[in-house]
Amino acid sequence: MSDTDSFIDEVTEEVKRDRLFALMRKWGWVGVAIVLLIVGGTAYREWHIASTERAAQEFGDSILTALGKEDEAARIAALGQISAPQAGAQAILTLLTAAEEASAGNDAEAVARLQQVAANAEIPSIYRQIASYKALTRGEKLLPVEERRAGFEALAVPGQPLRLLAEEQLALIDIETGETAAAQERLKRLAEDSEATQGLRRRASQLIVALGGEPPAN
């Protein structure tokens, strides 16, 4: 290789380095920003996880402390002072408060509280359904029979988690309204349902016998 070729190569390499340094000076901040975003995002994620776990633990501890009070009134008051970290936790808190109100004989307050949860679209569906079921069963003496029937029918839709329990309550409403034939048919379907628990099948069979019918063979 001649001196001229060597000189040209050196100049070419120098030009490349100058261009590279120029690019780094112009766009180097982008790489720094990306690194900062990655590090910052990871740090925020870890902080968020730790914060969520801490809030959940504090929420659980507060509930246990409240439920450790001596009487219903004190427990209700203590539960009312707790702040829930998110919608699902608030639903659980409301269910517990309603249970204490019902235990204290305040059925009307418990039913109203449960109905608020059931109507709140921001709360996860499973909690709304549980609240609705509890309100309908607790409101046996407070709510009109047709309102209770309509409520349980909404919960008895195939695929819903409380379907079988709602069907059982519908059978009890049939009995309450004198529709014993319809009650027996519903109870027979329950007793034969593959998804029903042994306890539910047993209750259905016992009711069929009490109504003068013949339970399905196991």
XYZ file of N, CA, C and O in Angstrom:
872
model
N 0.865 -1.202 0.000
C 0.000 0.000 0.000
C 0.885 1.230 0.000
O 1.839 1.323 0.762
N 0.588 2.201 -0.884
C 1.387 3.408 -0.990
C 1.105 4.346 0.162
O 0.112 4.214 0.880
N 2.010 5.307 0.331
C 1.810 6.326 1.370
C 0.533 7.110 1.120
O -0.168 7.512 2.055
N 0.238 7.300 -0.166
C -0.985 8.064 -0.503
C -2.225 7.314 -0.056
O -3.145 7.881 0.552
N -2.254 5.976 -0.336
C -3.409 5.167 0.075
C -3.545 5.149 1.591
O -4.645 5.218 2.148
N -2.429 5.027 2.281
C -2.459 5.006 3.748
C -2.975 6.314 4.295
O -3.766 6.345 5.243
N -2.549 7.400 3.691
C -3.001 8.721 4.127
C -4.509 8.871 3.925
O -5.234 9.371 4.791
N -4.958 8.388 2.771
C -6.409 8.477 2.468
C -7.225 7.669 3.475
O -8.267 8.105 3.967
N -6.741 6.446 3.794
C -7.449 5.610 4.772
C -7.522 6.296 6.131
O -8.544 6.256 6.824
N -6.408 6.905 6.554
C -6.395 7.586 7.846
C -7.379 8.746 7.859
O -8.096 8.969 8.844
N -7.391 9.489 6.750
C -8.334 10.624 6.655
C -9.768 10.116 6.707
O -10.634 10.690 7.374
N -10.018 9.002 5.984
C -11.380 8.426 5.953
C -11.826 8.008 7.355
O -12.953 8.268 7.792
N -10.941 7.325 8.092
C -11.255 6.901 9.454
C -11.504 8.097 10.358
O -12.389 8.094 11.208
N -10.698 9.140 10.178
C -10.858 10.342 10.990
C -12.211 11.003 10.720
O -12.909 11.453 11.644
N -12.588 11.033 9.434
C -13.892 11.611 9.062
C -15.027 10.812 9.700
O -16.005 11.359 10.213
N -14.883 9.468 9.659
C -15.914 8.607 10.259
C -16.048 8.871 11.758
O -17.153 8.926 12.307
N -14.875 9.014 12.433
C -14.926 9.280 13.881
C -15.571 10.629 14.160
O -16.363 10.768 15.089
N -15.232 11.612 13.326
C -15.828 12.942 13.520
C -17.339 12.894 13.349
O -18.092 13.509 14.114
N -17.782 12.141 12.337
C -19.223 12.017 12.111
C -19.903 11.289 13.284
O -20.994 11.652 13.714
N -19.228 10.233 13.776
C -19.785 9.480 14.901
C -19.914 10.359 16.136
O -20.948 10.367 16.815
N -18.837 11.133 16.433
C -18.887 12.027 17.588
C -19.952 13.092 17.416
O -20.625 13.482 18.378
N -20.120 13.576 16.182
C -21.149 14.575 15.921
C -22.543 14.002 16.172
O -23.420 14.654 16.760
N -22.735 12.751 15.699
C -24.027 12.093 15.924
C -24.282 11.877 17.411
O -25.399 12.037 17.908
N -23.229 11.487 18.121
C -23.395 11.251 19.562
C -23.725 12.548 20.293
O -24.559 12.556 21.218
N -23.055 13.655 19.859
C -23.362 14.936 20.492
C -24.798 15.373 20.192
O -25.470 15.969 21.033
N -25.266 15.030 18.984
C -26.610 15.452 18.581
C -27.702 14.567 19.169
O -28.740 15.052 19.610
N -27.467 13.246 19.149
C -28.517 12.300 19.542
C -28.189 11.486 20.788
O -28.974 10.638 21.205
N -27.079 11.742 21.394
C -26.697 10.962 22.571
C -27.686 11.069 23.715
O -27.894 10.131 24.483
N -28.332 12.228 23.799
C -29.315 12.425 24.881
C -30.481 11.453 24.784
O -31.118 11.124 25.795
N -30.764 10.988 23.545
C -31.867 10.031 23.372
C -31.559 8.740 24.119
O -32.399 8.182 24.836
N -30.334 8.246 23.952
C -29.944 7.034 24.665
C -29.979 7.214 26.161
O -30.427 6.327 26.905
N -29.493 8.382 26.611
C -29.527 8.670 28.051
C -30.968 8.697 28.554
O -31.293 8.161 29.616
N -31.829 9.324 27.748
C -33.237 9.410 28.143
C -33.876 8.029 28.227
O -34.650 7.736 29.144
N -33.553 7.169 27.249
C -34.101 5.803 27.257
C -33.655 5.052 28.502
O -34.448 4.374 29.173
N -32.376 5.171 28.831
C -31.855 4.502 30.032
C -32.559 5.022 31.280
O -32.961 4.252 32.168
N -32.729 6.347 31.352
C -33.401 6.936 32.513
C -34.848 6.473 32.613
O -35.364 6.214 33.712
N -35.516 6.373 31.449
C -36.899 5.902 31.447
C -36.997 4.460 31.942
O -37.886 4.108 32.719
N -36.065 3.618 31.469
C -36.072 2.218 31.893
C -35.826 2.101 33.394
O -36.546 1.397 34.120
N -34.797 2.815 33.864
C -34.472 2.771 35.295
C -35.605 3.362 36.119
O -36.020 2.807 37.147
N -36.132 4.510 35.642
C -37.230 5.146 36.377
C -38.480 4.294 36.394
O -39.169 4.196 37.409
N -38.792 3.657 35.229
C -39.972 2.794 35.166
C -39.856 1.601 36.093
O -40.817 1.229 36.775
N -38.669 1.003 36.133
C -38.447 -0.139 37.029
C -38.579 0.282 38.494
O -39.205 -0.417 39.304
N -38.005 1.434 38.823
C -38.082 1.922 40.201
C -39.531 2.216 40.589
O -39.967 1.881 41.701
N -40.276 2.830 39.666
C -41.686 3.139 39.955
C -42.493 1.865 40.142
O -43.337 1.771 41.042
N -42.215 0.868 39.275
C -42.940 -0.402 39.387
C -42.693 -1.050 40.745
O -43.622 -1.532 41.398
N -41.451 -1.089 41.164
C -41.118 -1.677 42.461
C -41.778 -0.892 43.599
O -42.297 -1.479 44.549
N -41.755 0.446 43.481
C -42.391 1.264 44.512
C -43.888 1.025 44.542
O -44.492 0.917 45.629
N -44.504 0.919 43.370
C -45.953 0.711 43.289
C -46.343 -0.631 43.901
O -47.328 -0.727 44.642
N -45.568 -1.673 43.588
C -45.854 -3.004 44.144
C -45.735 -2.977 45.669
O -46.602 -3.487 46.388
N -44.665 -2.379 46.154
C -44.457 -2.311 47.603
C -45.550 -1.484 48.268
O -46.057 -1.845 49.346
N -45.934 -0.387 47.629
C -46.979 0.473 48.183
C -48.314 -0.253 48.232
O -49.060 -0.167 49.218
N -48.627 -0.998 47.159
C -49.889 -1.750 47.105
C -49.923 -2.834 48.170
O -50.944 -3.022 48.848
N -48.812 -3.553 48.307
C -48.753 -4.612 49.327
C -48.889 -4.025 50.731
O -49.565 -4.601 51.585
N -48.246 -2.886 50.964
C -48.319 -2.252 52.276
C -49.747 -1.785 52.578
O -50.257 -1.980 53.682
N -50.414 -1.212 51.566
C -51.789 -0.744 51.750
C -52.726 -1.922 52.028
O -53.609 -1.830 52.882
N -52.514 -3.036 51.307
C -53.353 -4.219 51.518
C -53.156 -4.786 52.921
O -54.117 -5.190 53.590
N -51.905 -4.822 53.374
C -51.622 -5.337 54.708
C -52.231 -4.440 55.779
O -52.829 -4.929 56.750
N -52.097 -3.134 55.610
C -52.680 -2.198 56.573
C -54.202 -2.306 56.580
O -54.835 -2.231 57.646
N -54.792 -2.503 55.405
C -56.243 -2.667 55.305
C -56.694 -3.918 56.048
O -57.656 -3.890 56.821
N -55.990 -5.027 55.812
C -56.338 -6.270 56.500
C -56.178 -6.167 58.006
O -57.030 -6.646 58.765
N -55.100 -5.535 58.443
C -54.873 -5.370 59.880
C -55.979 -4.517 60.506
O -56.442 -4.802 61.626
N -56.402 -3.481 59.788
C -57.464 -2.603 60.308
C -58.776 -3.354 60.453
O -59.496 -3.179 61.436
N -59.067 -4.223 59.481
C -60.298 -5.018 59.554
C -60.244 -5.978 60.736
O -61.220 -6.115 61.492
N -59.122 -6.655 60.899
C -58.993 -7.595 62.012
C -59.142 -6.874 63.354
O -59.781 -7.389 64.280
N -58.572 -5.690 63.444
C -58.690 -4.912 64.678
C -60.140 -4.515 64.925
O -60.643 -4.615 66.050
N -60.817 -4.081 63.865
C -62.221 -3.668 63.998
C -63.111 -4.842 64.397
O -63.987 -4.709 65.260
N -62.886 -5.995 63.779
C -63.715 -7.170 64.083
C -63.401 -7.751 65.460
O -64.150 -8.587 65.959
N -62.313 -7.304 66.056
C -61.965 -7.770 67.399
C -62.652 -6.994 68.510
O -62.483 -7.317 69.698
N -63.437 -5.971 68.143
C -64.168 -5.202 69.152
C -65.231 -6.073 69.823
O -65.666 -7.086 69.282
N -65.674 -5.641 71.003
C -66.515 -6.498 71.833
C -67.948 -6.637 71.332
O -68.554 -7.694 71.473
N -68.554 -5.597 70.770
C -69.952 -5.695 70.353
C -70.137 -5.167 68.937
O -69.251 -4.545 68.351
N -71.366 -5.410 68.398
C -71.633 -5.032 67.010
C -71.493 -3.534 66.780
O -70.930 -3.106 65.766
N -71.993 -2.739 67.692
C -71.937 -1.288 67.518
C -70.498 -0.796 67.416
O -70.173 0.038 66.562
N -69.634 -1.326 68.275
C -68.223 -0.931 68.241
C -67.567 -1.415 66.957
O -66.750 -0.704 66.357
N -67.916 -2.619 66.517
C -67.336 -3.149 65.281
C -67.791 -2.329 64.074
O -66.999 -2.026 63.181
N -69.079 -1.969 64.044
C -69.608 -1.162 62.937
C -68.914 0.201 62.896
O -68.514 0.689 61.829
N -68.758 0.810 64.056
C -68.098 2.120 64.130
C -66.642 2.026 63.666
O -66.152 2.886 62.925
N -65.958 0.970 64.088
C -64.553 0.801 63.717
C -64.408 0.532 62.220
O -63.506 1.067 61.563
N -65.296 -0.271 61.672
C -65.256 -0.546 60.236
C -65.518 0.720 59.428
O -64.961 0.916 58.347
N -66.361 1.584 59.961
C -66.677 2.824 59.275
C -65.518 3.794 59.213
O -65.528 4.736 58.409
N -64.507 3.593 60.046
C -63.335 4.471 60.065
C -62.232 4.001 59.118
O -61.241 4.695 58.926
N -62.429 2.837 58.522
C -61.387 2.271 57.662
C -61.513 2.824 56.246
O -62.613 2.928 55.700
N -60.385 3.150 55.660
C -60.338 3.619 54.276
C -59.839 2.481 53.394
O -58.746 1.955 53.607
N -60.644 2.103 52.398
C -60.277 1.001 51.515
C -59.350 1.494 50.406
O -59.565 2.572 49.855
N -58.322 0.704 50.048
C -57.361 1.143 49.030
C -57.884 1.090 47.602
O -57.354 1.756 46.722
N -58.910 0.271 47.339
C -59.470 0.206 45.984
C -60.886 -0.360 46.038
O -61.391 -0.694 47.096
N -61.558 -0.390 44.872
C -62.990 -0.696 44.817
C -63.317 -2.081 45.375
O -64.304 -2.249 46.097
N -62.503 -3.081 45.036
C -62.765 -4.425 45.543
C -62.674 -4.484 47.057
O -63.495 -5.127 47.719
N -61.674 -3.804 47.604
C -61.522 -3.765 49.063
C -62.694 -3.038 49.710
O -63.166 -3.430 50.782
N -63.171 -1.982 49.054
C -64.325 -1.258 49.581
C -65.559 -2.150 49.613
O -66.360 -2.100 50.546
N -65.716 -2.986 48.584
C -66.851 -3.908 48.547
C -66.785 -4.897 49.709
O -67.790 -5.177 50.371
N -65.589 -5.435 49.969
C -65.417 -6.362 51.088
C -65.736 -5.668 52.409
O -66.421 -6.230 53.270
N -65.260 -4.452 52.562
C -65.520 -3.680 53.772
C -67.016 -3.463 53.964
O -67.545 -3.591 55.082
N -67.711 -3.154 52.885
C -69.155 -2.929 52.960
C -69.887 -4.211 53.319
O -70.833 -4.191 54.117
N -69.482 -5.325 52.740
C -70.105 -6.609 53.059
C -69.937 -6.947 54.536
O -70.880 -7.430 55.189
N -68.755 -6.708 55.061
C -68.510 -6.978 56.477
C -69.343 -6.060 57.370
O -69.901 -6.499 58.381
N -69.430 -4.793 56.989
C -70.226 -3.846 57.773
C -71.694 -4.235 57.760
O -72.373 -4.197 58.794
N -72.193 -4.625 56.588
C -73.596 -5.049 56.479
C -73.863 -6.292 57.323
O -74.927 -6.419 57.945
N -72.894 -7.205 57.358
C -73.062 -8.411 58.181
C -73.164 -8.049 59.651
O -73.979 -8.631 60.395
N -72.368 -7.084 60.094
C -72.436 -6.656 61.492
C -73.762 -5.948 61.775
O -74.363 -6.137 62.841
N -74.238 -5.157 60.825
C -75.526 -4.482 61.006
C -76.657 -5.494 61.094
O -77.566 -5.356 61.925
N -76.603 -6.512 60.255
C -77.624 -7.552 60.298
C -77.564 -8.310 61.621
O -78.605 -8.645 62.214
N -76.349 -8.571 62.094
C -76.184 -9.266 63.369
C -76.760 -8.451 64.516
O -77.268 -9.007 65.501
N -76.704 -7.130 64.381
C -77.233 -6.250 65.415
C -78.740 -6.021 65.258
O -79.340 -5.287 66.044
N -79.339 -6.638 64.246
C -80.778 -6.491 64.036
C -81.164 -5.330 63.139
O -82.345 -5.055 62.965
N -80.166 -4.676 62.544
C -80.445 -3.525 61.668
C -80.549 -3.994 60.219
O -79.731 -3.628 59.363
N -81.564 -4.810 59.935
C -81.688 -5.390 58.602
C -81.878 -4.329 57.522
O -81.334 -4.456 56.421
N -82.674 -3.309 57.813
C -82.937 -2.273 56.809
C -81.643 -1.571 56.399
O -81.396 -1.342 55.210
N -80.799 -1.243 57.383
C -79.529 -0.591 57.078
C -78.617 -1.524 56.288
O -77.946 -1.098 55.334
N -78.609 -2.790 56.674
C -77.754 -3.761 55.984
C -78.190 -3.930 54.535
O -77.355 -3.942 53.623
N -79.483 -4.058 54.306
C -79.995 -4.240 52.949
C -79.687 -3.020 52.086
O -79.241 -3.146 50.939
N -79.900 -1.831 52.634
C -79.618 -0.605 51.876
C -78.144 -0.514 51.518
O -77.776 -0.129 50.394
N -77.279 -0.883 52.442
C -75.837 -0.833 52.190
C -75.454 -1.835 51.102
O -74.651 -1.530 50.206
N -76.012 -3.027 51.172
C -75.708 -4.060 50.182
C -76.228 -3.675 48.796
O -75.570 -3.935 47.780
N -77.376 -3.060 48.754
C -77.931 -2.641 47.468
C -77.066 -1.568 46.811
O -76.967 -1.517 45.579
N -76.445 -0.735 47.598
C -75.546 0.275 47.049
C -74.351 -0.384 46.365
O -73.919 0.055 45.290
N -73.823 -1.422 46.991
C -72.703 -2.156 46.389
C -73.165 -2.830 45.099
O -72.484 -2.779 44.068
N -74.335 -3.467 45.138
C -74.842 -4.187 43.978
C -75.067 -3.265 42.784
O -74.959 -3.693 41.628
N -75.372 -2.004 43.046
C -75.670 -1.049 41.972
C -74.451 -0.270 41.502
O -74.545 0.515 40.551
N -73.306 -0.481 42.135
C -72.102 0.291 41.815
C -71.319 -0.399 40.694
O -70.667 -1.415 40.900
N -71.371 0.179 39.498
C -70.724 -0.431 38.334
C -69.206 -0.415 38.423
O -68.533 -1.123 37.671
N -68.631 0.379 39.325
C -67.174 0.453 39.450
C -66.608 -0.718 40.247
O -65.403 -0.947 40.247
N -67.486 -1.460 40.924
C -67.053 -2.585 41.752
C -67.049 -3.856 40.903
O -67.945 -4.047 40.069
N -66.068 -4.734 41.051
C -66.025 -5.983 40.278
C -67.331 -6.770 40.375
O -67.983 -6.788 41.425
N -67.691 -7.418 39.283
C -68.987 -8.091 39.165
C -69.250 -9.099 40.287
O -70.357 -9.177 40.812
N -68.252 -9.886 40.659
C -68.473 -10.919 41.670
C -68.918 -10.319 42.998
O -69.802 -10.847 43.665
N -68.348 -9.166 43.370
C -68.737 -8.529 44.622
C -70.159 -7.968 44.525
O -70.926 -8.019 45.491
N -70.512 -7.439 43.346
C -71.865 -6.915 43.161
C -72.886 -8.040 43.267
O -73.958 -7.868 43.854
N -72.551 -9.197 42.710
C -73.482 -10.323 42.766
C -73.641 -10.845 44.199
O -74.749 -11.179 44.622
N -72.542 -10.926 44.911
C -72.622 -11.362 46.314
C -73.459 -10.387 47.120
O -74.315 -10.795 47.921
N -73.233 -9.095 46.907
C -74.000 -8.079 47.630
C -75.476 -8.170 47.298
O -76.338 -8.060 48.182
N -75.790 -8.381 46.015
C -77.183 -8.507 45.602
C -77.833 -9.728 46.254
O -78.953 -9.649 46.772
N -77.129 -10.848 46.245
C -77.655 -12.069 46.870
C -77.908 -11.861 48.357
O -78.954 -12.234 48.885
N -76.941 -11.251 49.028
C -77.083 -11.002 50.462
C -78.248 -10.057 50.738
O -79.011 -10.248 51.704
N -78.390 -9.033 49.912
C -79.482 -8.074 50.111
C -80.837 -8.747 49.926
O -81.783 -8.488 50.685
N -80.940 -9.608 48.923
C -82.208 -10.275 48.638
C -82.572 -11.274 49.736
O -83.748 -11.390 50.122
N -81.592 -12.014 50.235
C -81.889 -12.977 51.301
C -82.145 -12.269 52.625
O -83.043 -12.638 53.373
N -81.350 -11.224 52.914
C -81.539 -10.473 54.151
C -82.828 -9.663 54.108
O -83.451 -9.412 55.137
N -83.253 -9.281 52.909
C -84.453 -8.463 52.764
C -85.729 -9.256 52.594
O -86.714 -8.732 52.052
N -85.736 -10.502 53.052
C -86.915 -11.364 52.897
C -88.177 -10.712 53.450
O -89.256 -10.821 52.864
N -88.043 -10.008 54.576
C -89.207 -9.383 55.209
C -89.329 -7.902 54.860
O -90.266 -7.239 55.314
N -88.400 -7.413 54.060
C -88.380 -5.995 53.740
C -88.726 -5.704 52.285
O -89.302 -4.654 51.977
N -88.373 -6.612 51.394
C -88.565 -6.382 49.973
C -89.780 -7.144 49.457
O -90.045 -8.270 49.906
N -90.508 -6.578 48.496
C -91.647 -7.293 47.899
C -91.198 -8.596 47.252
O -90.083 -8.688 46.726
N -92.057 -9.588 47.269
C -91.680 -10.900 46.767
C -91.303 -10.855 45.293
O -90.353 -11.528 44.862
N -91.974 -10.054 44.505
C -91.648 -9.983 43.081
C -90.299 -9.322 42.844
O -89.594 -9.651 41.885
N -89.951 -8.377 43.689
C -88.626 -7.763 43.581
C -87.547 -8.787 43.902
O -86.513 -8.844 43.231
N -87.789 -9.593 44.926
C -86.818 -10.628 45.267
C -86.729 -11.678 44.160
O -85.647 -12.145 43.810
N -87.877 -12.046 43.595
C -87.872 -13.030 42.519
C -87.065 -12.517 41.312
O -86.235 -13.237 40.753
N -87.309 -11.276 40.938
C -86.592 -10.700 39.800
C -85.087 -10.628 40.072
O -84.263 -10.888 39.178
N -84.737 -10.301 41.306
C -83.329 -10.227 41.666
C -82.641 -11.577 41.585
O -81.526 -11.698 41.046
N -83.291 -12.607 42.101
C -82.698 -13.948 42.060
C -82.667 -14.491 40.633
O -81.736 -15.221 40.266
N -83.657 -14.158 39.825
C -83.646 -14.603 38.434
C -82.458 -14.016 37.682
O -81.864 -14.676 36.826
N -82.106 -12.777 38.007
C -80.935 -12.154 37.371
C -79.651 -12.867 37.776
O -78.697 -12.939 36.985
N -79.623 -13.397 38.993
C -78.427 -14.117 39.470
C -78.401 -15.568 39.000
O -77.344 -16.204 39.041
N -79.551 -16.087 38.571
C -79.661 -17.500 38.188
C -79.374 -17.737 36.713
O -79.583 -18.837 36.211
N -78.897 -16.724 36.017
C -78.562 -16.873 34.598
C -77.423 -17.884 34.445
O -76.452 -17.841 35.205
N -77.521 -18.807 33.477
C -76.444 -19.789 33.282
C -75.075 -19.125 33.131
O -74.930 -18.123 32.437
N -74.104 -19.706 33.801
C -72.746 -19.178 33.736
C -72.392 -18.242 34.871
O -71.219 -17.937 35.076
N -73.399 -17.791 35.628
C -73.130 -16.888 36.742
C -72.685 -17.687 37.973
O -73.165 -18.800 38.203
N -71.775 -17.146 38.773
C -71.208 -17.915 39.894
C -72.205 -18.296 40.984
O -72.014 -19.295 41.677
N -73.275 -17.509 41.146
C -74.255 -17.786 42.200
C -75.537 -18.409 41.651
O -76.573 -18.387 42.305
N -75.456 -18.968 40.460
C -76.651 -19.494 39.791
C -77.410 -20.501 40.639
O -78.629 -20.389 40.819
N -76.711 -21.485 41.162
C -77.391 -22.559 41.891
C -78.003 -22.060 43.195
O -79.120 -22.452 43.560
N -77.291 -21.204 43.910
C -77.843 -20.659 45.150
C -79.066 -19.797 44.859
O -80.044 -19.800 45.621
N -79.021 -19.069 43.748
C -80.178 -18.251 43.369
C -81.367 -19.140 43.004
O -82.520 -18.821 43.340
N -81.096 -20.254 42.320
C -82.170 -21.187 41.980
C -82.819 -21.750 43.243
O -84.044 -21.930 43.309
N -82.018 -22.034 44.244
C -82.562 -22.528 45.516
C -83.488 -21.491 46.139
O -84.573 -21.831 46.636
N -83.069 -20.223 46.108
C -83.902 -19.168 46.671
C -85.185 -18.983 45.864
O -86.244 -18.697 46.428
N -85.104 -19.169 44.558
C -86.316 -19.080 43.732
C -87.299 -20.197 44.080
O -88.515 -19.985 44.071
N -86.760 -21.379 44.389
C -87.631 -22.479 44.814
C -88.325 -22.130 46.130
O -89.526 -22.413 46.318
N -87.608 -21.498 47.036
C -88.203 -21.090 48.309
C -89.281 -20.022 48.092
O -90.301 -20.008 48.791
N -89.054 -19.136 47.117
C -90.080 -18.134 46.801
C -91.311 -18.812 46.195
O -92.453 -18.433 46.490
N -91.094 -19.830 45.348
C -92.224 -20.594 44.812
C -93.046 -21.200 45.941
O -94.286 -21.178 45.908
N -92.368 -21.742 46.939
C -93.068 -22.312 48.092
C -93.813 -21.214 48.847
O -94.974 -21.385 49.252
N -93.147 -20.082 49.024
C -93.744 -18.953 49.743
C -95.029 -18.472 49.072
O -95.993 -18.096 49.745
N -95.060 -18.504 47.748
C -96.220 -18.010 47.005
C -97.200 -19.123 46.647
O -98.139 -18.910 45.884
N -96.995 -20.312 47.198
C -97.933 -21.404 46.990
C -97.756 -22.165 45.690
O -98.595 -22.997 45.337
N -96.677 -21.930 44.976
C -96.440 -22.619 43.692
C -95.593 -23.864 43.938
O -94.440 -23.953 43.520
N -96.182 -24.836 44.621
C -95.420 -26.005 45.054
C -94.964 -26.877 43.889
O -93.886 -27.471 43.945
N -95.776 -26.993 42.845
C -95.382 -27.810 41.691
C -94.144 -27.211 41.018
O -93.202 -27.929 40.675
N -94.165 -25.889 40.848
C -93.004 -25.221 40.246
C -91.787 -25.363 41.143
O -90.664 -25.554 40.658
N -92.003 -25.289 42.461
C -90.901 -25.437 43.404
C -90.280 -26.826 43.297
O -89.048 -26.970 43.277
N -91.126 -27.866 43.205
C -90.603 -29.226 43.109
C -89.805 -29.433 41.830
O -88.744 -30.072 41.850
N -90.293 -28.893 40.727
C -89.571 -29.028 39.457
C -88.195 -28.350 39.538
O -87.188 -28.884 39.078
N -88.177 -27.173 40.132
C -86.917 -26.446 40.252
C -85.949 -27.201 41.168
O -84.742 -27.297 40.891
N -86.477 -27.722 42.254
C -85.644 -28.458 43.206
C -85.105 -29.753 42.608
O -83.967 -30.152 42.881
N -85.918 -30.415 41.773
C -85.443 -31.631 41.111
C -84.287 -31.321 40.175
O -83.308 -32.078 40.097
N -84.389 -30.209 39.452
C -83.288 -29.820 38.565
C -82.023 -29.530 39.372
O -80.913 -29.868 38.948
N -82.216 -28.930 40.534
C -81.066 -28.650 41.395
C -80.421 -29.943 41.881
O -79.193 -30.083 41.880
N -81.265 -30.875 42.325
C -80.754 -32.130 42.877
C -80.012 -32.946 41.819
O -79.142 -33.763 42.150
N -80.326 -32.722 40.543
C -79.698 -33.482 39.463
C -78.573 -32.705 38.784
O -77.900 -33.237 37.901
N -78.380 -31.456 39.173
C -77.378 -30.623 38.521
C -75.971 -31.099 38.890
O -75.628 -31.220 40.071
N -75.153 -31.337 37.887
C -73.800 -31.851 38.128
C -72.909 -30.831 38.829
O -71.890 -31.203 39.427
N -73.265 -29.559 38.759
C -72.445 -28.523 39.386
C -72.846 -28.263 40.839
O -72.149 -27.531 41.541
N -73.962 -28.827 41.277
C -74.442 -28.597 42.642
C -73.569 -29.333 43.650
O -73.102 -30.453 43.401
N -73.354 -28.709 44.795
C -72.615 -29.365 45.865
C -73.476 -30.442 46.511
O -74.707 -30.452 46.356
N -72.848 -31.318 47.254
C -73.590 -32.377 47.941
C -74.586 -31.783 48.928
O -75.710 -32.271 49.059
N -74.175 -30.726 49.620
C -75.071 -30.092 50.580
C -76.296 -29.499 49.909
O -77.423 -29.608 50.423
N -76.108 -28.857 48.749
C -77.232 -28.263 48.035
C -78.172 -29.343 47.513
O -79.403 -29.208 47.593
N -77.618 -30.427 46.999
C -78.470 -31.534 46.532
C -79.271 -32.120 47.678
O -80.458 -32.451 47.519
N -78.631 -32.250 48.826
C -79.330 -32.802 49.982
C -80.475 -31.897 50.428
O -81.580 -32.374 50.710
N -80.228 -30.589 50.470
C -81.289 -29.649 50.853
C -82.440 -29.699 49.855
O -83.614 -29.662 50.249
N -82.102 -29.793 48.566
C -83.145 -29.849 47.541
C -83.993 -31.109 47.707
O -85.234 -31.056 47.642
N -83.339 -32.233 47.937
C -84.072 -33.498 48.114
C -84.959 -33.454 49.354
O -86.103 -33.938 49.334
N -84.455 -32.883 50.438
C -85.249 -32.784 51.669
C -86.478 -31.909 51.469
O -87.567 -32.218 51.977
N -86.334 -30.837 50.717
C -87.477 -29.968 50.441
C -88.509 -30.669 49.558
O -89.717 -30.506 49.755
N -88.033 -31.440 48.597
C -88.956 -32.184 47.732
C -89.798 -33.146 48.564
O -91.019 -33.238 48.400
N -89.143 -33.847 49.476
C -89.857 -34.779 50.358
C -90.840 -34.026 51.246
O -91.985 -34.446 51.449
N -90.423 -32.875 51.789
C -91.300 -32.073 52.645
C -92.530 -31.591 51.888
O -93.600 -31.403 52.484
N -92.390 -31.418 50.586
C -93.515 -30.967 49.761
C -94.376 -32.132 49.270
O -95.338 -31.937 48.524
N -94.006 -33.346 49.682
C -94.793 -34.509 49.313
C -94.366 -35.166 48.011
O -95.064 -36.014 47.475
N -93.218 -34.786 47.516
C -92.747 -35.338 46.253
C -91.722 -36.449 46.455
O -91.369 -36.806 47.583
N -91.252 -36.980 45.336
C -90.274 -38.062 45.359
C -88.954 -37.514 44.811
O -88.880 -37.085 43.653
N -87.904 -37.499 45.623
C -86.622 -36.961 45.152
C -86.030 -37.834 44.067
O -86.286 -39.041 44.038
N -85.243 -37.247 43.184
C -84.614 -38.064 42.119
C -83.618 -39.047 42.705
O -82.999 -38.778 43.727
N -83.483 -40.182 42.052
C -82.537 -41.199 42.517
C -81.116 -40.725 42.257
O -80.815 -40.115 41.227
N -80.231 -40.957 43.211
C -78.830 -40.567 43.060
C -78.100 -41.527 42.113
O -78.380 -42.690 42.076
